[in-house]
Short mmCIF file of C-alpha atoms in Angstrom, two decimals:
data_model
loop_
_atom_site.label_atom_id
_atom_site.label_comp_id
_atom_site.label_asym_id
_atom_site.label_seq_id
_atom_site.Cartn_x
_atom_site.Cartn_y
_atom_site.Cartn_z
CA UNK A 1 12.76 35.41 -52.63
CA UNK A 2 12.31 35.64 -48.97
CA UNK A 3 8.84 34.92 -47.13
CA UNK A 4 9.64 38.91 -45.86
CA UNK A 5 9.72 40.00 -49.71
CA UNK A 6 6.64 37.61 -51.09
CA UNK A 7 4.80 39.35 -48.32
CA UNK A 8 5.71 42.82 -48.77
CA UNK A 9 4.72 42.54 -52.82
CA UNK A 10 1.77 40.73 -51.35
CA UNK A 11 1.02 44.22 -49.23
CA UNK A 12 1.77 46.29 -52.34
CA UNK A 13 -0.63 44.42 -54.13
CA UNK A 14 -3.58 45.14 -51.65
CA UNK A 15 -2.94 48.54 -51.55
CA UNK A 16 -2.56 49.11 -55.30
CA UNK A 17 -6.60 47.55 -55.05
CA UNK A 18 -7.64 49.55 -52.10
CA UNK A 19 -6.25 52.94 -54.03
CA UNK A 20 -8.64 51.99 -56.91
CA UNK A 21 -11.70 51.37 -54.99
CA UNK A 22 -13.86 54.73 -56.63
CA UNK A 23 -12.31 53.73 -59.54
CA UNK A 24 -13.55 50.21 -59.63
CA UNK A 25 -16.83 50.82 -58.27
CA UNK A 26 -17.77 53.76 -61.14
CA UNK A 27 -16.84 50.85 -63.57
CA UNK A 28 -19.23 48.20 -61.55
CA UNK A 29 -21.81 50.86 -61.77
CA UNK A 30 -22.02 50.94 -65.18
CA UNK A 31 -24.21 47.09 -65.52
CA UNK A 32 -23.27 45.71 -61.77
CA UNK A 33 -24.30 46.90 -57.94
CA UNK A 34 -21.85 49.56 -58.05
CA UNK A 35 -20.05 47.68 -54.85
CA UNK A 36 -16.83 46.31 -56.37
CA UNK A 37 -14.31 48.81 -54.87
CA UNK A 38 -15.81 48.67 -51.83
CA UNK A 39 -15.91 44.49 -51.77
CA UNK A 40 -12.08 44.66 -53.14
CA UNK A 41 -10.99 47.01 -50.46
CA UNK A 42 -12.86 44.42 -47.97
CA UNK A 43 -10.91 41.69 -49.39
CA UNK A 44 -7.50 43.95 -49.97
CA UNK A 45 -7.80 44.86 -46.12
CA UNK A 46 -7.99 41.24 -45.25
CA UNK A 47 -5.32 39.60 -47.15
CA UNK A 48 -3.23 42.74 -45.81
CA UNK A 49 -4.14 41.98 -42.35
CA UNK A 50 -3.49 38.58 -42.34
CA UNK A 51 -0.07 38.72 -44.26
CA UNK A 52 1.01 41.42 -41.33
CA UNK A 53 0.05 39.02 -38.45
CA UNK A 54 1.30 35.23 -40.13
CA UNK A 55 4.66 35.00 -38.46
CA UNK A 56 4.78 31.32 -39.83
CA UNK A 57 5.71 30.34 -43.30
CA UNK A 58 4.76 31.25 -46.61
CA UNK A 59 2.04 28.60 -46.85
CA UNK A 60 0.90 29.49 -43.79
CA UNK A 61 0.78 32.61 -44.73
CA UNK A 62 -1.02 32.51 -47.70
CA UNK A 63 -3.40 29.98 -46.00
CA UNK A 64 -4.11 32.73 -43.51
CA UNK A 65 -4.98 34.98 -46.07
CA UNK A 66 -7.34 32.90 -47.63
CA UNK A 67 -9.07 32.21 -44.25
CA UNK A 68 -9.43 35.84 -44.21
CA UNK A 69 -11.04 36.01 -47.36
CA UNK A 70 -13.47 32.95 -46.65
CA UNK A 71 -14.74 35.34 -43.16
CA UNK A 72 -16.18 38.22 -45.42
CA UNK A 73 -19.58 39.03 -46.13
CA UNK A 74 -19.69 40.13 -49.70
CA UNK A 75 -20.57 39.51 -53.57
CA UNK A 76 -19.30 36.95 -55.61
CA UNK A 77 -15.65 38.37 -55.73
CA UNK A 78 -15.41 36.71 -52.18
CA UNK A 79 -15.45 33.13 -52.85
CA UNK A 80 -13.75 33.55 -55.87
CA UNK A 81 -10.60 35.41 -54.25
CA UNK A 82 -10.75 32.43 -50.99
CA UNK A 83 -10.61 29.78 -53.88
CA UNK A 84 -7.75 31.52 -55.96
CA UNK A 85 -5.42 32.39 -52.63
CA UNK A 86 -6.35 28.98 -51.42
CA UNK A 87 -4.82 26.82 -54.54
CA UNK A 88 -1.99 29.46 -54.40
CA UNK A 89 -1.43 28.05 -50.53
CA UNK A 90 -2.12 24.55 -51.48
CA UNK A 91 1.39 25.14 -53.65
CA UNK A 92 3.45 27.29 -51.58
CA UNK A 93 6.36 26.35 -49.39
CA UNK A 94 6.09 25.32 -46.29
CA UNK A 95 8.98 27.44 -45.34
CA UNK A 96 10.81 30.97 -45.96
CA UNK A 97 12.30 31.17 -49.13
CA UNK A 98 10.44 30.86 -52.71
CA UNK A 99 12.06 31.05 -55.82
CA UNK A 100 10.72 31.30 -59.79
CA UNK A 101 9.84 27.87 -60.52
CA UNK A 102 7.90 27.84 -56.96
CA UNK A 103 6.33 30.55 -57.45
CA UNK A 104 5.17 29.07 -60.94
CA UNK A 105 3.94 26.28 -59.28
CA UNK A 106 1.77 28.06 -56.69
CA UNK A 107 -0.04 30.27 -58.97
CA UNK A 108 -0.76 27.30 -61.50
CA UNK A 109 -2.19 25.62 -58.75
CA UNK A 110 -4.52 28.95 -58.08
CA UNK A 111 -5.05 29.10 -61.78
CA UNK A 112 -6.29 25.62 -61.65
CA UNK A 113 -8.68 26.03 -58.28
CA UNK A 114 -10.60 29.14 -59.41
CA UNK A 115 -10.85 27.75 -62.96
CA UNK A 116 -12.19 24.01 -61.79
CA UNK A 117 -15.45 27.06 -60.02
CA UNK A 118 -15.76 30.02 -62.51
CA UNK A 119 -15.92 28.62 -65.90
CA UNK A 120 -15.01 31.74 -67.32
CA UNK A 121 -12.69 32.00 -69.90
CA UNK A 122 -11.60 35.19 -72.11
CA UNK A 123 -13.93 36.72 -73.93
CA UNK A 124 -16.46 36.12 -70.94
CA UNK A 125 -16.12 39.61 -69.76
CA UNK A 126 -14.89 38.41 -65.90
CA UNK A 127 -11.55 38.43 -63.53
CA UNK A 128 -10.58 35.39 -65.95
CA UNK A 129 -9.91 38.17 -68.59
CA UNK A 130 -6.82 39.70 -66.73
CA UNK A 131 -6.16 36.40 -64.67
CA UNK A 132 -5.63 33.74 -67.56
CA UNK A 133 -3.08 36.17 -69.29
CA UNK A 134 -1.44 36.18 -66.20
CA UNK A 135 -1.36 33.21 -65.49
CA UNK A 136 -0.24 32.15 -69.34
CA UNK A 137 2.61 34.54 -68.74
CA UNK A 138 3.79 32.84 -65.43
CA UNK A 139 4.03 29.98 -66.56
CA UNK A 140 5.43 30.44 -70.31
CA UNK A 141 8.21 32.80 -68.20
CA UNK A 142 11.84 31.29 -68.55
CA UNK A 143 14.32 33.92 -66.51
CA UNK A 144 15.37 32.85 -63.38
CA UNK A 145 14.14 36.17 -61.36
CA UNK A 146 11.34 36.66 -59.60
CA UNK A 147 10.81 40.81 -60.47
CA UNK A 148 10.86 39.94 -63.88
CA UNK A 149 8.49 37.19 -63.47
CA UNK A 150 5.87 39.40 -61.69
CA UNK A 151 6.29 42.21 -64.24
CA UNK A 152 5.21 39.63 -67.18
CA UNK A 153 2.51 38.72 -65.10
CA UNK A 154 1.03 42.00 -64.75
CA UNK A 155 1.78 43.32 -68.15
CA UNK A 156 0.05 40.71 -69.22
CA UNK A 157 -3.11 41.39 -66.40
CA UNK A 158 -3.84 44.79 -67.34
CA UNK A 159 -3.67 43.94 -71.12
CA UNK A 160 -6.62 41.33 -70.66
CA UNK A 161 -8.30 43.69 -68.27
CA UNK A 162 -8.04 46.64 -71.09
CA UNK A 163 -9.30 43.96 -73.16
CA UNK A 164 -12.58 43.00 -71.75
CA UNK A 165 -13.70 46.63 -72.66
CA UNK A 166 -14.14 44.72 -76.50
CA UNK A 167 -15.97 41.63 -75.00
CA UNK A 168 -20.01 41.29 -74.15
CA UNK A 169 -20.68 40.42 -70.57
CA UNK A 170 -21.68 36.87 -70.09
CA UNK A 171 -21.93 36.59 -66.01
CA UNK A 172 -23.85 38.31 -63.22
CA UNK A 173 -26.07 40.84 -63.52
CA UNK A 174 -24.37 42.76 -66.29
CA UNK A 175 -24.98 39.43 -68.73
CA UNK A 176 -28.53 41.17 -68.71
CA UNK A 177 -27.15 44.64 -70.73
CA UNK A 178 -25.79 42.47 -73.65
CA UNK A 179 -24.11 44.56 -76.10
CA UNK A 180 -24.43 47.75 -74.14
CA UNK A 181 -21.57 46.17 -72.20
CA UNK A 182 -18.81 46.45 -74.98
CA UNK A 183 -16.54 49.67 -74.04
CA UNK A 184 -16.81 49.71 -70.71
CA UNK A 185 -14.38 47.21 -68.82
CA UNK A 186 -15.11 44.78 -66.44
CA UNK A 187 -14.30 45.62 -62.66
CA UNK A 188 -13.13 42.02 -61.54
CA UNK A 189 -10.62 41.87 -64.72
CA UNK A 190 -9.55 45.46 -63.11
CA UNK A 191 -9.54 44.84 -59.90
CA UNK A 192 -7.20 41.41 -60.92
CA UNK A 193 -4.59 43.74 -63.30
CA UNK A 194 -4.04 45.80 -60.18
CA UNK A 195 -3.36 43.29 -57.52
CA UNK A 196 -0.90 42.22 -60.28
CA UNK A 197 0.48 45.53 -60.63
CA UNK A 198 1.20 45.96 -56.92
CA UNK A 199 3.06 42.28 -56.44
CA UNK A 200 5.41 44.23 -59.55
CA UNK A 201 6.17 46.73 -57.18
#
């Protein structure tokens, strides 16, 4: 896979978040601020913008992107996102071309960077719900292309996100609404399954 490709999956993935921004903020509304669309489409924009401009390689790239990230003003999905994309950089090639065991590599290295700060795991009702499927899926995958990769990937995203509806909340401000949460889904595990969806596109 090309840097040119990476990036335009990358694009698809932002835009796949920024098209669910109501949807993702009626969801945060429910036990939350009611501001995660609008913080995802914040953080969608940037990794967008940054992707467009990089006209270095696909570390570079994906370093830009998390610089991007770090510059918002936002909630808690800020740092989280910086320290995800960042591990994912800290992986990446230096140059143009990636292929599937690369691409294993970088987002087991993001796995491992957001996990070492959220201590969430599934059950705990957070982006970990869609993210540690996905990232168990990545790295269990053993075909040698890269669509088929991402499609596992998100598969497996939006089945933890759908998931979480069955879980309590046990972070933020919706930790508060204890069993009131079950049924309703949470917006980071949403917002995750979708940026997964796009990079399948």
């Amino acid at each position: 896979m090309t840097k040119e490709e990476f990036a335009r999956r990358l694009i698809n993935a932002c835009e796949a978040v920024t098209a669910a921004e109501q949807e993702l903020s009626d969801i945060d509304a429910r036990f939350g601020d009611a501001d995660h669309g609008l913080t995802m489409s914040k953080i969608a924009g940037a990794i967008s913008a940054a992707v467009e401009a990089s006209g270095d390689g696909i570390q570079s790239m994906l370093d830009d992107a998390a610089m991007a990230v770090m510059e918002l003003n936002g909630g808690s999905a800020v740092p989280l996102w910086n320290t995800w994309l960042d591990g994912m950089q800290e992986n990446a090639p230096e140059g143009d071309e990636i292929g599937v065991d690369g691409l294993k590599a970088m987002f087991a290295g993001a796995y491992d960077a957001l996990e070492d700060i959220s201590g969430a795991k599934v059950g705990d009702k957070t982006m970990m719900d869609a993210l540690i499927p996905a990232a168990e899926a990545i790295a269990a995958y053993s075909a040698g292309d890269e669509a088929g990769l991402f499609a596992a990937a998100a598969g497996a995203a939006a089945a933890g996100a759908e998931n979480s509806k069955n879980f309590v909340s046990r972070f933020g401000r919706a930790k508060s609404y204890g069993e009131q949460t079950i049924g309703t889904p949470d917006a980071g595990a949403v917002s995750m399954a979708y940026f997964f969806k796009g990079l399948a596109m």
